[in-house]
Amino acid sequence: MLPTVLVVGGTGAQGAVVVRLLSESRRYAVKVPTRSTASSQAVALTDLENVCLIEADVFSEGDLMRLFTNIDMCYINTNGFAIGEKNEIYWSIRMHNIARFCGVKHFVYGGLEYGSKKVGFDPKYRCSHVEGKGNLQVNFLASQSASPMNWSVLCSGPYMETLSEMFKPRKDETGSYVFEYPLADGAIPLICLKDLAAYALWMFDNPEKCRGLNLAVATQHASGEDIAKAFTSVTGKPARYEDVDLEEYLTKSWKDLPNGAETKIGVNFAPNDPTLMTYRENFRGWWNLFRASAGNKGLLTGDYQQLDEILPTRIKTVAEWMKKSSYTGEPQSILKDRVDRRIVAETD
C-alpha cells in the first residue's frame, strides 16, 4: 500500500506539476479533487500512474470531510484569484482543521510570495493573492503545533514559465525582443515549476526535516536586465529591458477582463464582498514588492544556499531555464484563469 497524497489544486499550473512528479516517483498514490473530471485540465492527468480524480467541491465542508478521510498527506494550493483573499484565508484554515481532525499526518501548504512576514501591513504593498496565503502561512500555521499533524509551507514566487505569458516580450519594429515591466531596478523571484514540484516531493519524502518549515523557493531573483541578457545569450536574438509606467502597464495587462483592470478578484465566488481588490489594486502592490526586492536584499528574500543543499540539481538561472526549455519568447498559455480570460470560481 502506497501512502496517499491528496492534492487540492491538482489541475492548476502548480498543482498539476506536483501531481505528475508524485506519480513519476511511484512512491505515492495521488488523489486529485476537481469540479469536473471531464475538464481539459483533469483529462490531462487521467493517464498518470497511481493518480485518481475525484469529483468534489473543495469549498464544501462535507466534501472536504470525505476527501481527507483515509489520507496520509496533502498538498494544498488554493486559488485566491477565483475566491478572493478573505475566502482563501477561511477555506485554507478550514482545510487545515479538517485534515487534522481526519488524522492526516503531513499537511503541506503551497504558499505564494515569501515577503509577507517582512512587509507586515503596508498599503503600498497590499496584494490580495499574496496576503491570502501569507496570512495563513505566517500567522495561522506558525501558531499551530507541528504534531501530531506535521505541517510545512512551500513558498514560491512567480513561475518562470510565465515568461511565455504574463512576462512575455514584444517585438519592436527592428525585430528586437523587448521585456517591458514596471520593475525599475528591482527583481522578480522566479521559480521553475519542475523544481517547485521537486521541493514538494522532498517535503513528502523527508517529513521530519521539514516539520514546521516555511521554505521559500526560487530559481533566481531576476532583474529586467537579467532576463533580457539571458534571452540574448541563449537565443542569439537582440533583446532589451524597458522600465514602463506602472498604471499604464496594469491597464494594458488586464484590458481583456470584463471590467478591465477594475475587475474585482474573486467576484464570481463572492459577488457582494466589499473587501475584494481590483486587479489594478492587487498587481500595483505586487509590482511594488518586486521593486523593493533588488539583489535578494529587499522585501522578498530567499536562502539559495539552503535550496542548493536540498536540490543540488536545481536550475539556478533564467538563462539555464531558457536553454533547457528551448525558450523562444513566443506566447504560450500557462495559467488556467488566463487561458480563456474568464474569472472562474475554481481552485487553481
mmCIF file of C-alpha atoms in Angstrom:
data_model
loop_
_atom_site.group_PDB
_atom_site.id
_atom_site.type_symbol
_atom_site.label_atom_id
_atom_site.label_comp_id
_atom_site.label_asym_id
_atom_site.label_seq_id
_atom_site.Cartn_x
_atom_site.Cartn_y
_atom_site.Cartn_z
ATOM 1 C CA MET A 1 0.000 0.000 0.000
ATOM 2 C CA LEU A 2 1.456 3.326 -1.068
ATOM 3 C CA PRO A 3 0.962 6.369 1.195
ATOM 4 C CA THR A 4 -1.832 8.557 -0.156
ATOM 5 C CA VAL A 5 -1.439 12.254 -1.007
ATOM 6 C CA LEU A 6 -4.463 14.474 -1.598
ATOM 7 C CA VAL A 7 -3.573 17.374 -3.920
ATOM 8 C CA VAL A 8 -6.026 20.269 -3.695
ATOM 9 C CA GLY A 9 -5.478 22.429 -6.764
ATOM 10 C CA GLY A 10 -4.043 19.480 -8.660
ATOM 11 C CA THR A 11 -5.448 20.567 -12.025
ATOM 12 C CA GLY A 12 -3.829 24.023 -11.886
ATOM 13 C CA ALA A 13 -0.475 25.161 -13.235
ATOM 14 C CA GLN A 14 1.381 24.455 -9.980
ATOM 15 C CA GLY A 15 -0.613 21.509 -8.717
ATOM 16 C CA ALA A 16 -0.510 19.539 -11.964
ATOM 17 C CA VAL A 17 3.297 19.560 -11.983
ATOM 18 C CA VAL A 18 3.312 18.357 -8.359
ATOM 19 C CA VAL A 19 0.849 15.582 -9.236
ATOM 20 C CA ARG A 20 2.983 14.467 -12.181
ATOM 21 C CA LEU A 21 6.180 14.257 -10.148
ATOM 22 C CA LEU A 22 4.468 12.390 -7.305
ATOM 23 C CA SER A 23 3.183 9.928 -9.908
ATOM 24 C CA GLU A 24 6.567 9.569 -11.605
ATOM 25 C CA SER A 25 8.217 8.827 -8.243
ATOM 26 C CA ARG A 26 5.986 5.739 -7.871
ATOM 27 C CA ARG A 27 6.167 6.248 -4.131
ATOM 28 C CA TYR A 28 2.694 7.712 -3.606
ATOM 29 C CA ALA A 29 -0.931 7.198 -4.541
ATOM 30 C CA VAL A 30 -2.362 10.583 -5.517
ATOM 31 C CA LYS A 31 -5.960 11.761 -5.262
ATOM 32 C CA VAL A 32 -6.981 14.934 -7.095
ATOM 33 C CA PRO A 33 -10.348 16.595 -6.421
ATOM 34 C CA THR A 34 -11.845 18.551 -9.317
ATOM 35 C CA ARG A 35 -15.201 20.128 -10.107
ATOM 36 C CA SER A 36 -15.317 18.160 -13.355
ATOM 37 C CA THR A 37 -13.331 15.091 -14.316
ATOM 38 C CA ALA A 38 -14.203 15.979 -17.923
ATOM 39 C CA SER A 39 -12.339 19.310 -17.895
ATOM 40 C CA SER A 40 -9.278 19.500 -20.134
ATOM 41 C CA GLN A 41 -7.018 20.051 -17.108
ATOM 42 C CA ALA A 42 -8.412 16.939 -15.389
ATOM 43 C CA VAL A 43 -8.296 14.773 -18.511
ATOM 44 C CA ALA A 44 -4.604 15.624 -18.894
ATOM 45 C CA LEU A 45 -3.946 13.743 -15.625
ATOM 46 C CA THR A 46 -6.021 10.627 -16.327
ATOM 47 C CA ASP A 47 -3.198 8.523 -17.783
ATOM 48 C CA LEU A 48 -0.799 9.100 -14.878
ATOM 49 C CA GLU A 49 0.141 6.092 -12.778
ATOM 50 C CA ASN A 50 -1.363 5.922 -9.263
ATOM 51 C CA VAL A 51 -3.460 9.072 -9.821
ATOM 52 C CA CYS A 52 -7.191 9.095 -9.083
ATOM 53 C CA LEU A 53 -9.512 12.001 -9.974
ATOM 54 C CA ILE A 54 -12.473 12.687 -7.674
ATOM 55 C CA GLU A 55 -15.369 14.994 -8.494
ATOM 56 C CA ALA A 56 -15.795 17.249 -5.476
ATOM 57 C CA ASP A 57 -16.170 20.843 -4.345
ATOM 58 C CA VAL A 58 -13.172 21.741 -2.194
ATOM 59 C CA PHE A 59 -15.134 24.716 -0.823
ATOM 60 C CA SER A 60 -17.704 22.421 0.781
ATOM 61 C CA GLU A 61 -17.100 21.165 4.335
ATOM 62 C CA GLY A 62 -18.962 17.958 3.581
ATOM 63 C CA ASP A 63 -16.803 17.205 0.565
ATOM 64 C CA LEU A 64 -13.645 18.113 2.486
ATOM 65 C CA MET A 65 -14.518 15.663 5.258
ATOM 66 C CA ARG A 66 -14.924 12.971 2.624
ATOM 67 C CA LEU A 67 -11.743 13.917 0.787
ATOM 68 C CA PHE A 68 -9.467 13.990 3.847
ATOM 69 C CA THR A 69 -10.723 10.678 5.269
ATOM 70 C CA ASN A 70 -8.090 7.908 4.992
ATOM 71 C CA ILE A 71 -5.476 10.290 3.566
ATOM 72 C CA ASP A 72 -1.852 10.197 4.746
ATOM 73 C CA MET A 73 -0.625 13.540 3.427
ATOM 74 C CA CYS A 74 -1.899 16.503 1.469
ATOM 75 C CA TYR A 75 -0.719 19.360 -0.729
ATOM 76 C CA ILE A 76 -2.934 22.452 -0.612
ATOM 77 C CA ASN A 77 -2.778 25.158 -3.283
ATOM 78 C CA THR A 78 -5.936 27.258 -3.331
ATOM 79 C CA ASN A 79 -6.623 29.893 -5.990
ATOM 80 C CA GLY A 80 -7.064 33.346 -4.485
ATOM 81 C CA PHE A 81 -7.899 34.796 -7.898
ATOM 82 C CA ALA A 82 -11.001 32.626 -8.038
ATOM 83 C CA ILE A 83 -12.273 33.099 -4.483
ATOM 84 C CA GLY A 84 -10.709 36.312 -3.129
ATOM 85 C CA GLU A 85 -8.438 36.941 -0.171
ATOM 86 C CA LYS A 86 -10.948 36.574 2.660
ATOM 87 C CA ASN A 87 -12.332 33.275 1.382
ATOM 88 C CA GLU A 88 -8.863 31.934 0.690
ATOM 89 C CA ILE A 89 -7.874 32.527 4.314
ATOM 90 C CA TYR A 90 -11.097 30.970 5.614
ATOM 91 C CA TRP A 91 -11.000 27.847 3.442
ATOM 92 C CA SER A 92 -7.277 27.263 3.929
ATOM 93 C CA ILE A 93 -7.772 27.292 7.710
ATOM 94 C CA ARG A 94 -10.791 25.010 7.372
ATOM 95 C CA MET A 95 -8.801 22.565 5.228
ATOM 96 C CA HIS A 96 -6.048 22.508 7.856
ATOM 97 C CA ASN A 97 -8.519 21.872 10.673
ATOM 98 C CA ILE A 98 -10.408 19.130 8.821
ATOM 99 C CA ALA A 99 -7.141 17.470 7.803
ATOM 100 C CA ARG A 100 -6.019 17.411 11.441
ATOM 101 C CA PHE A 101 -9.402 16.083 12.561
ATOM 102 C CA CYS A 102 -9.273 13.312 9.955
ATOM 103 C CA GLY A 103 -5.819 12.165 11.055
ATOM 104 C CA VAL A 104 -3.719 13.427 8.153
ATOM 105 C CA LYS A 105 -0.034 13.011 9.029
ATOM 106 C CA HIS A 106 1.556 15.778 6.930
ATOM 107 C CA PHE A 107 -0.082 18.998 5.704
ATOM 108 C CA VAL A 108 1.948 20.788 3.004
ATOM 109 C CA TYR A 109 0.706 24.248 2.062
ATOM 110 C CA GLY A 110 1.654 25.649 -1.327
ATOM 111 C CA GLY A 111 2.135 29.300 -0.431
ATOM 112 C CA LEU A 112 2.952 32.264 -2.611
ATOM 113 C CA GLU A 113 5.358 35.191 -2.317
ATOM 114 C CA TYR A 114 7.504 34.975 0.776
ATOM 115 C CA GLY A 115 7.678 38.625 1.793
ATOM 116 C CA SER A 116 4.527 38.803 3.893
ATOM 117 C CA LYS A 117 6.234 38.414 7.259
ATOM 118 C CA LYS A 118 8.846 41.058 6.473
ATOM 119 C CA VAL A 119 6.368 43.507 4.907
ATOM 120 C CA GLY A 120 3.648 43.351 7.545
ATOM 121 C CA PHE A 121 0.775 45.681 6.732
ATOM 122 C CA ASP A 122 1.621 48.444 4.304
ATOM 123 C CA PRO A 123 -0.950 49.684 1.741
ATOM 124 C CA LYS A 124 1.847 50.267 -0.770
ATOM 125 C CA TYR A 125 2.486 46.519 -0.923
ATOM 126 C CA ARG A 126 -1.107 45.383 -0.409
ATOM 127 C CA CYS A 127 -1.722 42.379 -2.643
ATOM 128 C CA SER A 128 -4.623 40.019 -2.003
ATOM 129 C CA HIS A 129 -3.191 36.896 -3.617
ATOM 130 C CA VAL A 130 -0.029 37.338 -1.542
ATOM 131 C CA GLU A 131 -1.727 38.172 1.744
ATOM 132 C CA GLY A 132 -4.398 35.482 1.422
ATOM 133 C CA LYS A 133 -1.709 32.801 1.558
ATOM 134 C CA GLY A 134 0.752 34.846 3.603
ATOM 135 C CA ASN A 135 -1.673 35.335 6.487
ATOM 136 C CA LEU A 136 -2.204 31.600 6.665
ATOM 137 C CA GLN A 137 1.442 30.593 6.464
ATOM 138 C CA VAL A 138 2.855 33.364 8.651
ATOM 139 C CA ASN A 139 0.131 33.929 11.209
ATOM 140 C CA PHE A 140 -2.032 30.807 11.416
ATOM 141 C CA LEU A 141 0.254 27.864 10.705
ATOM 142 C CA ALA A 142 3.095 29.324 12.761
ATOM 143 C CA SER A 143 0.778 29.234 15.780
ATOM 144 C CA GLN A 144 -0.161 25.586 15.244
ATOM 145 C CA SER A 145 1.641 22.607 16.703
ATOM 146 C CA ALA A 146 3.526 20.548 14.113
ATOM 147 C CA SER A 147 2.494 17.402 15.981
ATOM 148 C CA PRO A 148 0.662 15.068 15.672
ATOM 149 C CA MET A 149 -0.047 16.517 12.217
ATOM 150 C CA ASN A 150 3.166 17.787 10.703
ATOM 151 C CA TRP A 151 2.876 20.956 8.629
ATOM 152 C CA SER A 152 5.202 22.554 6.091
ATOM 153 C CA VAL A 153 4.949 25.548 3.777
ATOM 154 C CA LEU A 154 6.375 25.653 0.266
ATOM 155 C CA CYS A 155 6.544 29.360 -0.588
ATOM 156 C CA SER A 156 7.131 30.421 -4.183
ATOM 157 C CA GLY A 157 7.310 33.449 -6.422
ATOM 158 C CA PRO A 158 6.000 33.829 -9.995
ATOM 159 C CA TYR A 159 6.541 30.857 -12.277
ATOM 160 C CA MET A 160 9.475 31.028 -14.699
ATOM 161 C CA GLU A 161 7.110 29.659 -17.337
ATOM 162 C CA THR A 162 5.126 32.915 -17.346
ATOM 163 C CA LEU A 163 7.977 34.431 -19.355
ATOM 164 C CA SER A 164 5.864 32.992 -22.182
ATOM 165 C CA GLU A 165 2.695 34.609 -20.881
ATOM 166 C CA MET A 166 2.396 37.388 -18.301
ATOM 167 C CA PHE A 167 6.063 38.366 -18.647
ATOM 168 C CA LYS A 168 6.415 37.651 -22.377
ATOM 169 C CA PRO A 169 8.374 40.108 -24.532
ATOM 170 C CA ARG A 170 7.091 42.055 -27.525
ATOM 171 C CA LYS A 171 8.903 42.580 -30.817
ATOM 172 C CA ASP A 172 9.690 46.127 -31.840
ATOM 173 C CA GLU A 173 9.905 47.439 -35.410
ATOM 174 C CA THR A 174 13.537 46.286 -35.713
ATOM 175 C CA GLY A 175 12.771 42.731 -34.641
ATOM 176 C CA SER A 176 14.317 43.110 -31.194
ATOM 177 C CA TYR A 177 12.575 41.499 -28.210
ATOM 178 C CA VAL A 178 11.541 43.991 -25.566
ATOM 179 C CA PHE A 179 10.870 42.869 -21.988
ATOM 180 C CA GLU A 180 8.639 45.622 -20.601
ATOM 181 C CA TYR A 181 7.992 45.638 -16.857
ATOM 182 C CA PRO A 182 7.169 48.319 -14.265
ATOM 183 C CA LEU A 183 10.096 46.944 -12.269
ATOM 184 C CA ALA A 184 12.591 49.826 -12.136
ATOM 185 C CA ASP A 185 15.824 48.261 -10.794
ATOM 186 C CA GLY A 186 14.010 45.635 -8.694
ATOM 187 C CA ALA A 187 13.922 41.847 -9.110
ATOM 188 C CA ILE A 188 11.353 39.061 -9.543
ATOM 189 C CA PRO A 189 11.985 35.813 -7.577
ATOM 190 C CA LEU A 190 11.093 33.498 -10.459
ATOM 191 C CA ILE A 191 10.726 29.756 -9.874
ATOM 192 C CA CYS A 192 10.871 26.912 -12.396
ATOM 193 C CA LEU A 193 7.739 24.778 -11.940
ATOM 194 C CA LYS A 194 9.559 21.463 -12.250
ATOM 195 C CA ASP A 195 11.918 22.447 -9.451
ATOM 196 C CA LEU A 196 8.999 23.673 -7.336
ATOM 197 C CA ALA A 197 7.480 20.200 -7.672
ATOM 198 C CA ALA A 198 10.837 18.633 -6.738
ATOM 199 C CA TYR A 199 10.876 20.624 -3.483
ATOM 200 C CA ALA A 200 7.327 19.406 -2.779
ATOM 201 C CA LEU A 201 8.429 15.801 -3.355
ATOM 202 C CA TRP A 202 11.368 16.364 -0.999
ATOM 203 C CA MET A 203 8.952 17.515 1.695
ATOM 204 C CA PHE A 204 6.858 14.379 1.382
ATOM 205 C CA ASP A 205 9.975 12.175 1.311
ATOM 206 C CA ASN A 206 11.528 13.928 4.349
ATOM 207 C CA PRO A 207 8.712 14.901 6.733
ATOM 208 C CA GLU A 208 10.960 15.187 9.802
ATOM 209 C CA LYS A 209 13.410 17.515 8.065
ATOM 210 C CA CYS A 210 10.620 19.932 7.204
ATOM 211 C CA ARG A 211 8.457 19.746 10.335
ATOM 212 C CA GLY A 212 7.159 23.289 10.822
ATOM 213 C CA LEU A 213 9.364 24.519 7.951
ATOM 214 C CA ASN A 214 8.474 27.571 5.842
ATOM 215 C CA LEU A 215 10.642 27.082 2.759
ATOM 216 C CA ALA A 216 10.951 29.924 0.234
ATOM 217 C CA VAL A 217 11.892 28.573 -3.199
ATOM 218 C CA ALA A 218 13.095 30.482 -6.242
ATOM 219 C CA THR A 219 15.350 29.919 -9.228
ATOM 220 C CA GLN A 220 16.800 33.434 -9.319
ATOM 221 C CA HIS A 221 15.980 36.946 -8.201
ATOM 222 C CA ALA A 222 15.938 38.229 -11.772
ATOM 223 C CA SER A 223 16.023 41.876 -12.788
ATOM 224 C CA GLY A 224 14.659 43.060 -16.124
ATOM 225 C CA GLU A 225 18.238 43.372 -17.363
ATOM 226 C CA ASP A 226 18.974 39.804 -16.210
ATOM 227 C CA ILE A 227 16.037 38.452 -18.227
ATOM 228 C CA ALA A 228 16.854 40.365 -21.413
ATOM 229 C CA LYS A 229 20.564 39.448 -21.285
ATOM 230 C CA ALA A 230 19.733 35.786 -20.616
ATOM 231 C CA PHE A 231 17.437 35.734 -23.646
ATOM 232 C CA THR A 232 20.111 37.118 -25.950
ATOM 233 C CA SER A 233 22.809 34.801 -24.583
ATOM 234 C CA VAL A 234 20.641 31.713 -25.136
ATOM 235 C CA THR A 235 18.847 32.555 -28.400
ATOM 236 C CA GLY A 236 21.297 34.957 -30.027
ATOM 237 C CA LYS A 237 18.396 37.324 -30.681
ATOM 238 C CA PRO A 238 18.628 41.018 -29.764
ATOM 239 C CA ALA A 239 16.692 41.952 -26.621
ATOM 240 C CA ARG A 240 16.454 44.741 -24.088
ATOM 241 C CA TYR A 241 14.638 45.613 -20.890
ATOM 242 C CA GLU A 242 12.451 48.720 -20.658
ATOM 243 C CA ASP A 243 11.021 50.060 -17.428
ATOM 244 C CA VAL A 244 7.436 51.242 -18.019
ATOM 245 C CA ASP A 245 4.818 53.237 -16.152
ATOM 246 C CA LEU A 246 3.028 51.042 -13.611
ATOM 247 C CA GLU A 247 -0.529 52.327 -14.122
ATOM 248 C CA GLU A 248 -0.314 52.148 -17.913
ATOM 249 C CA TYR A 249 1.102 48.630 -17.662
ATOM 250 C CA LEU A 250 -1.761 47.497 -15.415
ATOM 251 C CA THR A 251 -4.376 48.974 -17.745
ATOM 252 C CA LYS A 252 -2.848 47.170 -20.710
ATOM 253 C CA SER A 253 -2.262 43.846 -18.915
ATOM 254 C CA TRP A 254 -5.869 43.360 -17.785
ATOM 255 C CA LYS A 255 -7.775 45.052 -20.605
ATOM 256 C CA ASP A 256 -9.437 41.773 -21.683
ATOM 257 C CA LEU A 257 -11.187 41.192 -18.329
ATOM 258 C CA PRO A 258 -14.906 42.123 -18.041
ATOM 259 C CA ASN A 259 -14.160 45.496 -16.418
ATOM 260 C CA GLY A 260 -10.529 45.709 -17.410
ATOM 261 C CA ALA A 261 -8.100 46.358 -14.576
ATOM 262 C CA GLU A 262 -11.024 47.436 -12.388
ATOM 263 C CA THR A 263 -12.421 43.868 -12.374
ATOM 264 C CA LYS A 264 -12.526 42.566 -8.822
ATOM 265 C CA ILE A 265 -10.629 39.433 -7.865
ATOM 266 C CA GLY A 266 -12.982 36.662 -6.693
ATOM 267 C CA VAL A 267 -16.154 38.493 -7.735
ATOM 268 C CA ASN A 268 -17.869 35.386 -9.146
ATOM 269 C CA PHE A 269 -17.348 33.462 -5.927
ATOM 270 C CA ALA A 270 -18.398 36.314 -3.622
ATOM 271 C CA PRO A 271 -20.167 38.998 -5.715
ATOM 272 C CA ASN A 272 -21.188 41.135 -2.720
ATOM 273 C CA ASP A 273 -17.929 41.043 -0.781
ATOM 274 C CA PRO A 274 -16.801 44.665 -0.214
ATOM 275 C CA THR A 275 -13.242 43.588 0.696
ATOM 276 C CA LEU A 276 -12.378 42.316 -2.794
ATOM 277 C CA MET A 277 -9.499 44.103 -4.505
ATOM 278 C CA THR A 278 -9.415 45.057 -8.165
ATOM 279 C CA TYR A 279 -6.735 43.634 -10.441
ATOM 280 C CA ARG A 280 -5.211 47.118 -10.580
ATOM 281 C CA GLU A 281 -5.020 47.419 -6.787
ATOM 282 C CA ASN A 282 -3.722 43.878 -6.387
ATOM 283 C CA PHE A 283 -0.984 43.998 -9.006
ATOM 284 C CA ARG A 284 0.071 47.519 -8.070
ATOM 285 C CA GLY A 285 1.116 46.120 -4.674
ATOM 286 C CA TRP A 286 2.636 43.046 -6.349
ATOM 287 C CA TRP A 287 4.946 45.070 -8.565
ATOM 288 C CA ASN A 288 5.856 47.342 -5.672
ATOM 289 C CA LEU A 289 7.050 44.227 -3.807
ATOM 290 C CA PHE A 290 9.325 43.318 -6.714
ATOM 291 C CA ARG A 291 10.603 46.870 -6.995
ATOM 292 C CA ALA A 292 11.688 46.621 -3.366
ATOM 293 C CA SER A 293 13.488 43.273 -3.794
ATOM 294 C CA ALA A 294 16.592 44.017 -5.850
ATOM 295 C CA GLY A 295 19.569 41.731 -5.393
ATOM 296 C CA ASN A 296 17.794 39.396 -2.945
ATOM 297 C CA LYS A 297 18.285 42.075 -0.273
ATOM 298 C CA GLY A 298 14.893 43.743 -0.035
ATOM 299 C CA LEU A 299 11.430 42.641 0.999
ATOM 300 C CA LEU A 300 11.372 39.298 -0.832
ATOM 301 C CA THR A 301 14.471 37.281 0.004
ATOM 302 C CA GLY A 302 15.447 33.639 -0.206
ATOM 303 C CA ASP A 303 18.232 31.361 1.044
ATOM 304 C CA TYR A 304 19.814 29.990 -2.140
ATOM 305 C CA GLN A 305 22.461 28.047 -0.230
ATOM 306 C CA GLN A 306 19.685 26.139 1.534
ATOM 307 C CA LEU A 307 17.973 25.477 -1.794
ATOM 308 C CA ASP A 308 21.225 24.130 -3.280
ATOM 309 C CA GLU A 309 21.601 21.745 -0.351
ATOM 310 C CA ILE A 310 18.042 20.440 -0.694
ATOM 311 C CA LEU A 311 18.060 20.198 -4.502
ATOM 312 C CA PRO A 312 21.629 20.214 -5.890
ATOM 313 C CA THR A 313 20.300 19.659 -9.417
ATOM 314 C CA ARG A 314 18.002 22.687 -9.354
ATOM 315 C CA ILE A 315 18.001 25.184 -12.215
ATOM 316 C CA LYS A 316 19.943 28.185 -10.938
ATOM 317 C CA THR A 317 19.479 30.951 -13.518
ATOM 318 C CA VAL A 318 16.985 32.296 -16.024
ATOM 319 C CA ALA A 319 19.466 31.533 -18.809
ATOM 320 C CA GLU A 320 19.759 27.884 -17.732
ATOM 321 C CA TRP A 321 15.976 27.541 -17.727
ATOM 322 C CA MET A 322 15.642 29.183 -21.147
ATOM 323 C CA LYS A 323 18.225 26.803 -22.596
ATOM 324 C CA LYS A 324 16.737 23.647 -21.076
ATOM 325 C CA SER A 325 13.162 24.601 -22.011
ATOM 326 C CA SER A 326 14.050 25.769 -25.548
ATOM 327 C CA TYR A 327 12.524 29.144 -24.737
ATOM 328 C CA THR A 328 11.812 31.317 -27.789
ATOM 329 C CA GLY A 329 9.943 34.274 -26.312
ATOM 330 C CA GLU A 330 6.779 33.320 -28.182
ATOM 331 C CA PRO A 331 3.475 33.487 -26.221
ATOM 332 C CA GLN A 332 2.054 30.381 -24.569
ATOM 333 C CA SER A 333 -0.810 29.934 -22.097
ATOM 334 C CA ILE A 334 0.295 28.716 -18.663
ATOM 335 C CA LEU A 335 -2.120 29.946 -16.017
ATOM 336 C CA LYS A 336 -5.593 28.421 -16.244
ATOM 337 C CA ASP A 337 -7.523 31.604 -15.453
ATOM 338 C CA ARG A 338 -5.810 33.474 -18.283
ATOM 339 C CA VAL A 339 -6.355 30.840 -20.980
ATOM 340 C CA ASP A 340 -9.908 31.945 -21.736
ATOM 341 C CA ARG A 341 -9.761 35.306 -19.908
ATOM 342 C CA ARG A 342 -12.706 34.452 -17.692
ATOM 343 C CA ILE A 343 -12.817 34.779 -13.924
ATOM 344 C CA VAL A 344 -13.736 31.310 -12.739
ATOM 345 C CA ALA A 345 -14.673 30.074 -9.284
ATOM 346 C CA GLU A 346 -12.398 27.054 -9.403
ATOM 347 C CA THR A 347 -9.351 26.218 -7.375
ATOM 348 C CA ASP A 348 -6.031 26.507 -9.198
#
